Amino acid sequence: MNPFIKIIYINWPLQILILATALFGFLMLYSVSGGSWDPWTKPQINRFFISFILIFVMSAISISFWQKISPFCYILGLALLIAVYFYGDTGMGAKRWLDLRIIKLQPSEAFKISMVMALAYYYHKLPVNKVSHPFYVLVPLLLIIIPALIVFRQPDLGTALVIIMIGIFVMFIAGVHFGYFLFGGLSFCTLLFILFQSRGTDWQLLKDYHFRRIDTFLDPSVDPLGAGYHITQSKIALGSGGLFGRGYMQGSQSQLNFLPEKHTDFIFTTLAEEFGFFGTIGLLIIYSLIVAFCIFSALATTDKFSRLLITGLCMTFFTYFSINIAMVMGLLPVVGIPLPLVSYGGSSMIVIMLSFGLIQSAHVHKNVGF
Amino acid sequence: MSKFKDTTLKSKLIRRVHRRIVLAGLLKASTVALLGWNIRKLQIEDSEDYKLLADANRVNLRLIPPSRGLIFDRLGTPIALNEQNYKIVFIREQAADPRKVLKKLASIIELDQKRQEKILQDMKKRSPFIPITVAENLTWKDFAHISVNLPSLPGIIPEVGLTRHYQEYESYAHIVGYVGPISDKDLKSEKPVDPVLQIPKFQIGKVGVEKKLETHLRGRAGVSKVEVNASGRVMRELNRTQGKSGENIHLTIATNLQKFASERLKGMSASSVLIDIKSGDILSLVSTPSYNPNNFVLGISQSDWNALLNDERKPLLNKATSGAYPPGSTFKMVVAAAALELGLIGLNDKIFCAGFYELGSRNFHCWLKGGHGKLTLQEAIQKSCDVYFYELARKVGVKRIGDMARRLGLGQAYNLPLTGLSKGFVPTKKWKKERFGTSWLVGDTLNVGIGQGFSLATPLQLAVMTARLASGKEVTPNIIKNSNKNPDNPKALSIKENTLVAIRKGMFDVLNEKDGTAFNFRTTNHNFLIAGKTGTSQVRRITREEREEGVIKNEDLPWKMRDHALFTCFAPFKNPKYALSVVVEHGGSGSKVAAPIARDIMLFQLYGGIPPVTAYPEKQQVEARKRLMDIEKKINSRTNINPNI
């Protein structure tokens, strides 16, 4: 089929929803920079439209191609993770960034995609009767745990947990026997218990600041000027938005620098303060629709790779926004996960757009089968 | 049959996958619902409370900046302190017409048109209830004048802030450093961010002790919770959490000595370090020329900054710890110690110096053209014979020389809260191979043997080396009082007493025997006899033609090409208490330039004040009196009091 004709078959509603979310983002960035295109709005717009075109290009490429390169993507992703461990820039007390001259990459973000691809590939190739065989459960588990440990050592606890969550999720969708998940869930709770027992001993498993974050998460009033400050201020911003918000560029919390990271991880609070309940629910609905269209798309595909790929990537997207929103509301600890397509930042933007490129490719080729 | 089974299994699995996708979708939907419910609770149910909080937030949590810890010298004289800074701020929303208010203000204090425009512009950029600083460092008179006129100046609020001020700034600038307004870059490197840093123009340490001990000095911000009305006016204070002022820091520096030393070095590009041998306390650490750190506190002007930056004598550099120089002949003690420890030479063995040392076709010259004749080790140190040490260095080899150098404290940075500490350099064969790709030559070893070539040392390291030789203990320097955990008991160096005695005697002879290179600069007080070593380190290469025609005198060379003058010493000889090093950049010869300076500083410390002229040889007393009186006068006339008070 002519690649230009293929574009007609992409999931248009999804594409339009992506555009709508990004527009929300531009609007908010313009506001937090005090009504200016610099320093955030302009680069964000450029980045978005370049990667928006990328989605079309990617969707025109056959899904079988993406399937073939999946194992290599995984190896590359893992290599980058190791590279960042040794050569990464240290930002905010953690090695997360790899400076590739042109772009500063956060490999742990990109890794999420390649892991989903590899897992989808794995289950696509695995004979049906072996899906729940203990050995064939162990293999993907290692594919998930090893990189997660590397990310955890960076140290980036939040992303490590997200990687595990997404990986396990793909395994779940792939149809692995339910007993494994029950067993895994129980052992996770035990691990959590041990983690807290380790506090203060010399074999302490988490950095002190992680524990402190959890403390203030449980009770932000402990330290109203330190770590709890962020959550308190962010809740005030959210709550004060009310039903209709304080008006565009009128939010005192966000305009006054009470909010930390207001252009990246905490941008949802600005939205909430300036557009109120309608704004936040509006964005939440758009996000949910994106997820819903992905699920429909997954159910409509005929091959296992596409199905797992779409659900896995859709889950990645879902974890981004749900964790971010839960975080700014104080429902989860502050872990540094951006609001997808809205927060300022190149790395997460590109990763998200790449995953939509793959989803669209799977959608376009849903009837090909192989 | 099996194929059939496979297909049923497959369709079963497909159904399971579909089921799970739908199940996961439902889970996601319920998560979204949960989020939505929470948002509803925050934004609709509790919205009124949060709106109040947000309004209150305008001044709700007011940070009370902590007062920065003070820095004292070893006797408790304040060096860095906080002074009251009278300033006025302007809150736009409390004034009907800010322009008019400013005009009125300009009739009371000096406030030119340009500044007024700038203030109005700043206000437009920020929210109406943010206080904008209009004027700082006001005199009490102006401040009082404004306070009286407040009713006619709506929106103007007089405030008293604290600003860092440095006493004795010139002699302490390189140690204490300075604070300056926090920059975005500083803020980025802070993790976790202390909220107090978000106060615009909050001052943090930028250089020196101020920077390195920033977290100790800063303290913790207090918080005052105040209730405000809709227009932002403070109605009452609800409660107040007192912050914690920063810790005070006591340096080991003795101010009188520090001032004397910096006055003595004035006009030169030089540095000196004096260490208490027993405790390792640095009693004085001077680098000249210096600068006025007070200029940095409120932000330095571009032209002043450029002037400091482009000065070829590098006033911003702390030469005592950051300047690494070829140690020259002061390095000969290291070679001597290594040779004696290894038993490669006896105390009475002699080496003949003909004025040069032949190595293949190349001649390595002694500084004394005619040569020294036969010398023992003690004499070789006394006369600083180069040939003797070429021979010795060759016997010991570069590796073992390097080992001894490190043992004596060279080639390493000490754990001091100063910025830009240089490690100096002790060369190795491997390093040369990696750096230049060429093998180590015997000639390189000979050069190292007289402290030329690749090795580098800082004045601080030279002082430590001397202190270690004088005590036989592993003296480590410290600059914060009582920071040394066991000051009375440093580890022994495990160098034989005989070795140390021989080297000390050689150093004693340098000043106290007729042919010593610094005999002119001995002291006549027998309780305070000084032992030391001169050093002259070449910064240029002397060609063969030049050597034949006669080496050009330092005075005839441009400043940058002249030799560095070094001198390192300890005293009193019988019971060593202090070690001192002096380096004068491009000063010429160590014996002529650095030694007399070192004697003055050492005598000052030994006498506990300006030394009497009787401590000097008779012929030098007139000149010494004039010099010392001059310095005394300058020290007494220099008043470093803030002109603003």
Tab-separated table of N, CA and C in Angstrom, chain B residues 367-368 371-375 378-385 505-522 532-534 591:
chain	number	residue	atom	x	y	z
B	367	TRP	N	74.551	26.181	40.224
B	367	TRP	CA	74.341	27.628	40.174
B	367	TRP	C	75.658	28.389	40.381
B	368	LEU	N	76.618	27.737	41.074
B	368	LEU	CA	77.904	28.385	41.292
B	368	LEU	C	78.820	27.959	40.155
B	371	GLY	N	81.979	25.920	40.823
B	371	GLY	CA	81.794	24.665	41.554
B	371	GLY	C	82.100	24.825	43.029
B	372	HIS	N	81.601	23.849	43.831
B	372	HIS	CA	81.733	23.922	45.277
B	372	HIS	C	82.874	23.073	45.822
B	373	GLY	N	83.486	22.240	44.970
B	373	GLY	CA	84.492	21.312	45.468
B	373	GLY	C	83.833	20.153	46.183
B	374	LYS	N	84.578	19.568	47.166
B	374	LYS	CA	84.050	18.399	47.861
B	374	LYS	C	83.079	18.815	48.964
B	375	LEU	N	81.940	18.102	49.021
B	375	LEU	CA	80.902	18.499	49.982
B	375	LEU	C	80.310	17.279	50.683
B	378	GLN	N	75.423	17.752	54.578
B	378	GLN	CA	75.081	18.946	55.352
B	378	GLN	C	75.549	20.207	54.636
B	379	GLU	N	76.761	20.138	54.092
B	379	GLU	CA	77.295	21.305	53.375
B	379	GLU	C	76.527	21.547	52.074
B	380	ALA	N	76.127	20.453	51.457
B	380	ALA	CA	75.413	20.600	50.182
B	380	ALA	C	74.080	21.312	50.384
B	381	ILE	N	73.432	21.032	51.514
B	381	ILE	CA	72.181	21.748	51.803
B	381	ILE	C	72.500	23.207	52.119
B	382	GLN	N	73.509	23.392	52.924
B	382	GLN	CA	73.904	24.745	53.345
B	382	GLN	C	74.190	25.627	52.139
B	383	LYS	N	74.940	25.074	51.178
B	383	LYS	CA	75.365	25.871	50.029
B	383	LYS	C	74.453	25.668	48.826
B	384	SER	N	73.475	24.783	49.004
B	384	SER	CA	72.512	24.483	47.943
B	384	SER	C	73.215	24.059	46.655
B	385	CYS	N	74.151	23.137	46.797
B	385	CYS	CA	74.905	22.696	45.618
B	385	CYS	C	74.015	21.852	44.704
B	505	LYS	N	70.249	20.162	60.475
B	505	LYS	CA	71.542	20.843	60.640
B	505	LYS	C	71.921	21.575	59.362
B	506	GLY	N	71.698	20.893	58.223
B	506	GLY	CA	71.990	21.533	56.952
B	506	GLY	C	71.180	22.820	56.812
B	507	MET	N	69.916	22.739	57.188
B	507	MET	CA	69.052	23.915	57.102
B	507	MET	C	69.489	24.998	58.078
B	508	PHE	N	69.981	24.566	59.226
B	508	PHE	CA	70.478	25.524	60.212
B	508	PHE	C	71.660	26.294	59.623
B	509	ASP	N	72.558	25.551	58.972
B	509	ASP	CA	73.747	26.167	58.401
B	509	ASP	C	73.417	27.160	57.290
B	510	VAL	N	72.303	26.944	56.613
B	510	VAL	CA	71.907	27.862	55.535
B	510	VAL	C	71.866	29.297	56.056
B	511	LEU	N	71.384	29.463	57.288
B	511	LEU	CA	71.278	30.813	57.841
B	511	LEU	C	72.402	31.158	58.812
B	512	ASN	N	72.976	30.130	59.408
B	512	ASN	CA	73.862	30.443	60.520
B	512	ASN	C	75.331	30.112	60.286
B	513	GLU	N	75.690	29.667	59.105
B	513	GLU	CA	77.104	29.443	58.777
B	513	GLU	C	77.495	30.393	57.669
B	514	LYS	N	78.762	30.758	57.695
B	514	LYS	CA	79.245	31.793	56.817
B	514	LYS	C	78.887	31.609	55.342
B	515	ASP	N	79.024	30.385	54.828
B	515	ASP	CA	78.767	30.179	53.405
B	515	ASP	C	77.332	29.763	53.119
B	516	GLY	N	76.449	29.837	54.100
B	516	GLY	CA	75.051	29.472	53.876
B	516	GLY	C	74.408	30.446	52.899
B	517	THR	N	73.463	29.937	52.112
B	517	THR	CA	72.885	30.797	51.073
B	517	THR	C	72.049	31.930	51.654
B	518	ALA	N	71.642	31.814	52.926
B	518	ALA	CA	70.855	32.901	53.521
B	518	ALA	C	71.520	33.423	54.794
B	519	PHE	N	72.841	33.351	54.810
B	519	PHE	CA	73.577	33.778	56.004
B	519	PHE	C	73.265	35.228	56.367
B	520	ASN	N	73.070	36.058	55.353
B	520	ASN	CA	72.762	37.466	55.579
B	520	ASN	C	71.491	37.657	56.395
B	521	PHE	N	70.628	36.663	56.339
B	521	PHE	CA	69.309	36.868	56.939
B	521	PHE	C	69.093	36.032	58.183
B	522	ARG	N	70.183	35.854	58.908
B	522	ARG	CA	70.123	35.156	60.188
B	522	ARG	C	69.553	36.108	61.244
B	532	GLY	N	66.493	27.088	57.695
B	532	GLY	CA	65.634	27.182	56.516
B	532	GLY	C	66.336	26.749	55.258
B	533	LYS	N	65.656	26.965	54.148
B	533	LYS	CA	66.247	26.594	52.862
B	533	LYS	C	65.745	27.562	51.815
B	534	THR	N	66.690	28.039	51.026
B	534	THR	CA	66.334	28.950	49.942
B	534	THR	C	65.943	28.149	48.709
B	591	SER	N	67.303	33.530	47.998
B	591	SER	CA	68.121	33.976	49.125
B	591	SER	C	68.049	35.489	49.293
